[in-house]
Coordinates of N, CA, C and O in Angstrom, one line a residue:
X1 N 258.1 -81.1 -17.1 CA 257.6 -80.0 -18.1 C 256.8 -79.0 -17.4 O 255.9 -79.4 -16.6
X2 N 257.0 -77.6 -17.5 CA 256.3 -76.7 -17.2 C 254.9 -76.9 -17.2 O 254.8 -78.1 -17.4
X3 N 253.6 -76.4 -17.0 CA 252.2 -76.5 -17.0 C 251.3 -75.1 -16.7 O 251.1 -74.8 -15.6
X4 N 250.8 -74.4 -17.9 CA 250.5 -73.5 -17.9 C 248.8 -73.6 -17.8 O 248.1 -74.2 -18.6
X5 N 248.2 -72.7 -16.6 CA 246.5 -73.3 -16.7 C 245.7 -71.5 -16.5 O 246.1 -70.6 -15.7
X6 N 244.8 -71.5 -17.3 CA 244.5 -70.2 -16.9 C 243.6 -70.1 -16.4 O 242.6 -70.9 -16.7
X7 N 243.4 -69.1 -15.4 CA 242.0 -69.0 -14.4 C 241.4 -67.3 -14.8 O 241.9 -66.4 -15.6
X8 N 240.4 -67.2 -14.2 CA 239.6 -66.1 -14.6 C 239.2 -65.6 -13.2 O 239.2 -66.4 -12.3
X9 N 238.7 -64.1 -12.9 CA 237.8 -63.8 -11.8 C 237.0 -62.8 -12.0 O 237.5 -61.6 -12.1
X10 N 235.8 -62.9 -12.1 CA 234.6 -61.8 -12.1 C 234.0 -60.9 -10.7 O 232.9 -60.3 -10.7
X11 N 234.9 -61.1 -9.7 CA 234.5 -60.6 -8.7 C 236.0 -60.0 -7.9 O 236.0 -60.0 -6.7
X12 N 236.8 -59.8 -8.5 CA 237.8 -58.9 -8.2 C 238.8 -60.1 -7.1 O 239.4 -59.9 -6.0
X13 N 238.6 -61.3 -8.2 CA 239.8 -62.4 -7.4 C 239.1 -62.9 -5.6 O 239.7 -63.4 -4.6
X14 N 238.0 -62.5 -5.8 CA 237.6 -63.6 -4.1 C 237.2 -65.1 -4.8 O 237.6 -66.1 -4.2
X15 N 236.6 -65.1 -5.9 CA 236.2 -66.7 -6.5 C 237.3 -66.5 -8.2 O 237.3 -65.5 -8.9
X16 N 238.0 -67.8 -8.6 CA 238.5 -67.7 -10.0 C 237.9 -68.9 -10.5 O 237.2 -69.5 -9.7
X17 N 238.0 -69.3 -11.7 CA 237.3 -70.1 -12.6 C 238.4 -70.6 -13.6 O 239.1 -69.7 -14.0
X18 N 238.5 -71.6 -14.0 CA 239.6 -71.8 -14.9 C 238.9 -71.4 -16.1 O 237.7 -71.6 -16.3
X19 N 240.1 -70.6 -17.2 CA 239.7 -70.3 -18.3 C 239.4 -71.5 -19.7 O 240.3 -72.3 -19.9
X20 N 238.4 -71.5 -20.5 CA 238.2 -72.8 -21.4 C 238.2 -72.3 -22.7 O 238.1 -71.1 -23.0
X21 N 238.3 -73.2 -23.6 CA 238.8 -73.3 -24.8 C 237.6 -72.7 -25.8 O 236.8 -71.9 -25.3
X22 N 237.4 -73.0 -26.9 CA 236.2 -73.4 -27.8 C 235.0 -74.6 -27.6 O 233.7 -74.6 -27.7
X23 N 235.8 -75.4 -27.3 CA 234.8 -76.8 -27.4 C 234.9 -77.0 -25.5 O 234.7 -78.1 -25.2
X24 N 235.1 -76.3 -24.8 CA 234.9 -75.7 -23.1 C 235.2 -76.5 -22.2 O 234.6 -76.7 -21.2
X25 N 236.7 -77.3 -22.8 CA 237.7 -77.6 -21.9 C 238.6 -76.8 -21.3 O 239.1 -76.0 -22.1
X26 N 238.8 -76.8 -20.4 CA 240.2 -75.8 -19.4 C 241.2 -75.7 -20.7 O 241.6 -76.6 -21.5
X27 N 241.2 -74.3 -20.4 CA 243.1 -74.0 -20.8 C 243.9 -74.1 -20.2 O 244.3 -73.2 -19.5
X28 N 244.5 -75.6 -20.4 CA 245.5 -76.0 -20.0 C 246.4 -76.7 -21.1 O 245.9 -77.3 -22.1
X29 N 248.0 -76.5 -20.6 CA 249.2 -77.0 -21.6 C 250.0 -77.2 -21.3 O 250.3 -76.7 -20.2
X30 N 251.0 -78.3 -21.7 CA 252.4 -78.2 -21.5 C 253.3 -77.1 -22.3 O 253.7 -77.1 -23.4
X31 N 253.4 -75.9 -21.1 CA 253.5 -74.5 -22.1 C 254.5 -73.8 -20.9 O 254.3 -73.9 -19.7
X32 N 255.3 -73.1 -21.3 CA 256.4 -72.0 -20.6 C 256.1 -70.9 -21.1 O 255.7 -70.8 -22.3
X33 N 256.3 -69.7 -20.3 CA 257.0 -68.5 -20.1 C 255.5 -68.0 -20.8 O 255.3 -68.0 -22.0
X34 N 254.3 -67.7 -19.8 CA 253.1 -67.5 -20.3 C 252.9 -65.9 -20.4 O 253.5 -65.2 -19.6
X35 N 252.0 -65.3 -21.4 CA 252.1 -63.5 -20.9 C 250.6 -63.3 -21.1 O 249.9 -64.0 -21.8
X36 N 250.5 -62.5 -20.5 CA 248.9 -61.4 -20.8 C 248.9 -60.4 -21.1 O 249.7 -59.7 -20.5
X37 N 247.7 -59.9 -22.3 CA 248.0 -58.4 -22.8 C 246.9 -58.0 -22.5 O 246.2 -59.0 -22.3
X38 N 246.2 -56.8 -22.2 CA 244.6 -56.6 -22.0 C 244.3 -55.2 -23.2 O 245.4 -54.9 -23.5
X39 N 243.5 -54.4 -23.9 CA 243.2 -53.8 -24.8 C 242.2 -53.0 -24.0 O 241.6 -53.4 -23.0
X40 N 242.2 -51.7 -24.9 CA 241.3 -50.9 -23.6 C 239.6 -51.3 -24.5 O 238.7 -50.4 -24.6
X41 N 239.4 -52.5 -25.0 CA 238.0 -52.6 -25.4 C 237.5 -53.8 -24.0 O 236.4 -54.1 -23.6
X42 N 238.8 -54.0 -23.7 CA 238.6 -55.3 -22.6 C 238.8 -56.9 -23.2 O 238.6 -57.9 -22.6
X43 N 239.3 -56.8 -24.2 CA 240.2 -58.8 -24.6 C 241.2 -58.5 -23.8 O 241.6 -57.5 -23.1
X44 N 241.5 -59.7 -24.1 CA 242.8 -60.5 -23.1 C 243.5 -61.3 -24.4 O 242.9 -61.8 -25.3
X45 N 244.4 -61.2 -24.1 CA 245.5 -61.9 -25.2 C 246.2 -62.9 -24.3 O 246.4 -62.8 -23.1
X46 N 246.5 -63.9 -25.0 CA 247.5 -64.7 -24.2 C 248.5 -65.8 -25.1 O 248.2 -66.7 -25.8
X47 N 249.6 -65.4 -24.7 CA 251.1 -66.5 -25.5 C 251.2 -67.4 -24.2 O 250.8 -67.4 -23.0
X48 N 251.7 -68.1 -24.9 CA 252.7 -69.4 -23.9 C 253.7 -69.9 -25.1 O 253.4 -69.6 -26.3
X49 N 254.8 -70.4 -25.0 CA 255.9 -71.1 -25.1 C 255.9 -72.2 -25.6 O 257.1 -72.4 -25.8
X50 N 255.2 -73.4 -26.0 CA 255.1 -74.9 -25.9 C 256.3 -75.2 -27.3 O 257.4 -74.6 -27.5
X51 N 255.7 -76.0 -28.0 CA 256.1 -76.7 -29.2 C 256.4 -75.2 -30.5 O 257.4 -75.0 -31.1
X52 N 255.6 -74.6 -30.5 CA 255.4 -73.4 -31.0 C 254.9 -72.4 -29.7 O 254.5 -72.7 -28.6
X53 N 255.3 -70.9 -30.8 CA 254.6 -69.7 -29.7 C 253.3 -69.7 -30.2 O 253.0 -69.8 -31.4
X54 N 252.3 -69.7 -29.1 CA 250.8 -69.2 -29.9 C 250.1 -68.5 -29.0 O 250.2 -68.4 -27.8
X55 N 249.0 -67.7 -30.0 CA 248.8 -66.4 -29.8 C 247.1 -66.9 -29.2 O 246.5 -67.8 -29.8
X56 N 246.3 -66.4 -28.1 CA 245.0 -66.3 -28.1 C 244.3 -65.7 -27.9 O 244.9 -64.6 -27.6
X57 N 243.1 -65.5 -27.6 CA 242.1 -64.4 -27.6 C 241.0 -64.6 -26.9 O 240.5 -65.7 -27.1
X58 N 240.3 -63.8 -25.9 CA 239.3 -64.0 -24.9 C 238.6 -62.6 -25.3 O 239.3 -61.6 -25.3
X59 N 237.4 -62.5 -25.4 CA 236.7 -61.7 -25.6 C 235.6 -61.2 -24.3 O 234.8 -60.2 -24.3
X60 N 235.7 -62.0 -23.4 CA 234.7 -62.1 -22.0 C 235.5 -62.2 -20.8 O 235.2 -63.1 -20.0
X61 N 236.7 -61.2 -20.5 CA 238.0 -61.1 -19.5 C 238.5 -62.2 -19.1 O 238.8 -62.3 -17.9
X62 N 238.9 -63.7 -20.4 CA 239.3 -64.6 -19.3 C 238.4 -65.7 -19.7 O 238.9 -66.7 -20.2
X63 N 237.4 -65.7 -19.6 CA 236.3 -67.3 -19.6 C 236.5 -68.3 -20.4 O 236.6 -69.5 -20.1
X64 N 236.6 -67.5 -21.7 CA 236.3 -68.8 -23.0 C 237.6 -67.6 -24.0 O 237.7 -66.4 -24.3
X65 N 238.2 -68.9 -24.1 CA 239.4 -68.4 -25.4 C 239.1 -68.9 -26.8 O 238.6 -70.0 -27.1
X66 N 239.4 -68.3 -27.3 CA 239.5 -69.1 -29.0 C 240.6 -70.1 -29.3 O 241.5 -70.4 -28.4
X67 N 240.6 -70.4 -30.1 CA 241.5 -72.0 -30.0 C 243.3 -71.0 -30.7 O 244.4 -71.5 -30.5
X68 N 243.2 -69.9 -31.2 CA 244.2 -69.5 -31.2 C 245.1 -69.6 -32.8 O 244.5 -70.0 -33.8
X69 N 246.1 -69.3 -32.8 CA 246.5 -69.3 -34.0 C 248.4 -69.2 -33.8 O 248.7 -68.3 -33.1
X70 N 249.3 -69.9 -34.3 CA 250.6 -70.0 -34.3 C 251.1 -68.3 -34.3 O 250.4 -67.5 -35.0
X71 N 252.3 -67.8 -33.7 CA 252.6 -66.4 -33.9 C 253.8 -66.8 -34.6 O 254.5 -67.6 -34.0
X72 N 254.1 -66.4 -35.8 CA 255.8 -66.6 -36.2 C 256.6 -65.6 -36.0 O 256.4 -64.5 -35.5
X73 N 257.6 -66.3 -36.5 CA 258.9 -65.8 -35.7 C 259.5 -66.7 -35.0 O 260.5 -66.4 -34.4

């Protein structure tokens, strides 16, 4: 199975940090075909593929995601 893990970098990618949830475990999944969107306020959006598509949200470029919400369709 695929394995989708997201990392973060505050210093222009010399050190990354894996990206964490709500309760500030790694975001990590058994998840395909992952994307990123960025907004010019500075979130980060992020899909992955798994069981369902789901949609999430980072407010701090990357660090801490929100637990997310199902996209339909």
């Amino acid at each position: 199975s695929p394995h989708t893990v997201v990392y973060a970098s505050r210093d222009g990618g010399r050190t990354w940090a894996p990206g964490r949830d709500a309760r500030g475990r790694a975001l990590a999944d058994t998840t395909d075909d992952p994307a990123l969107a960025f907004d010019l306020a500075g979130r980060v959006y992020f899909t992955a593929r798994g069981s369902t598509l789901r949609g999430r949200r980072s407010l701090d470029g990357g660090l801490t995601w929100d637990d997310g919400a199902p996209v339909p369709g």
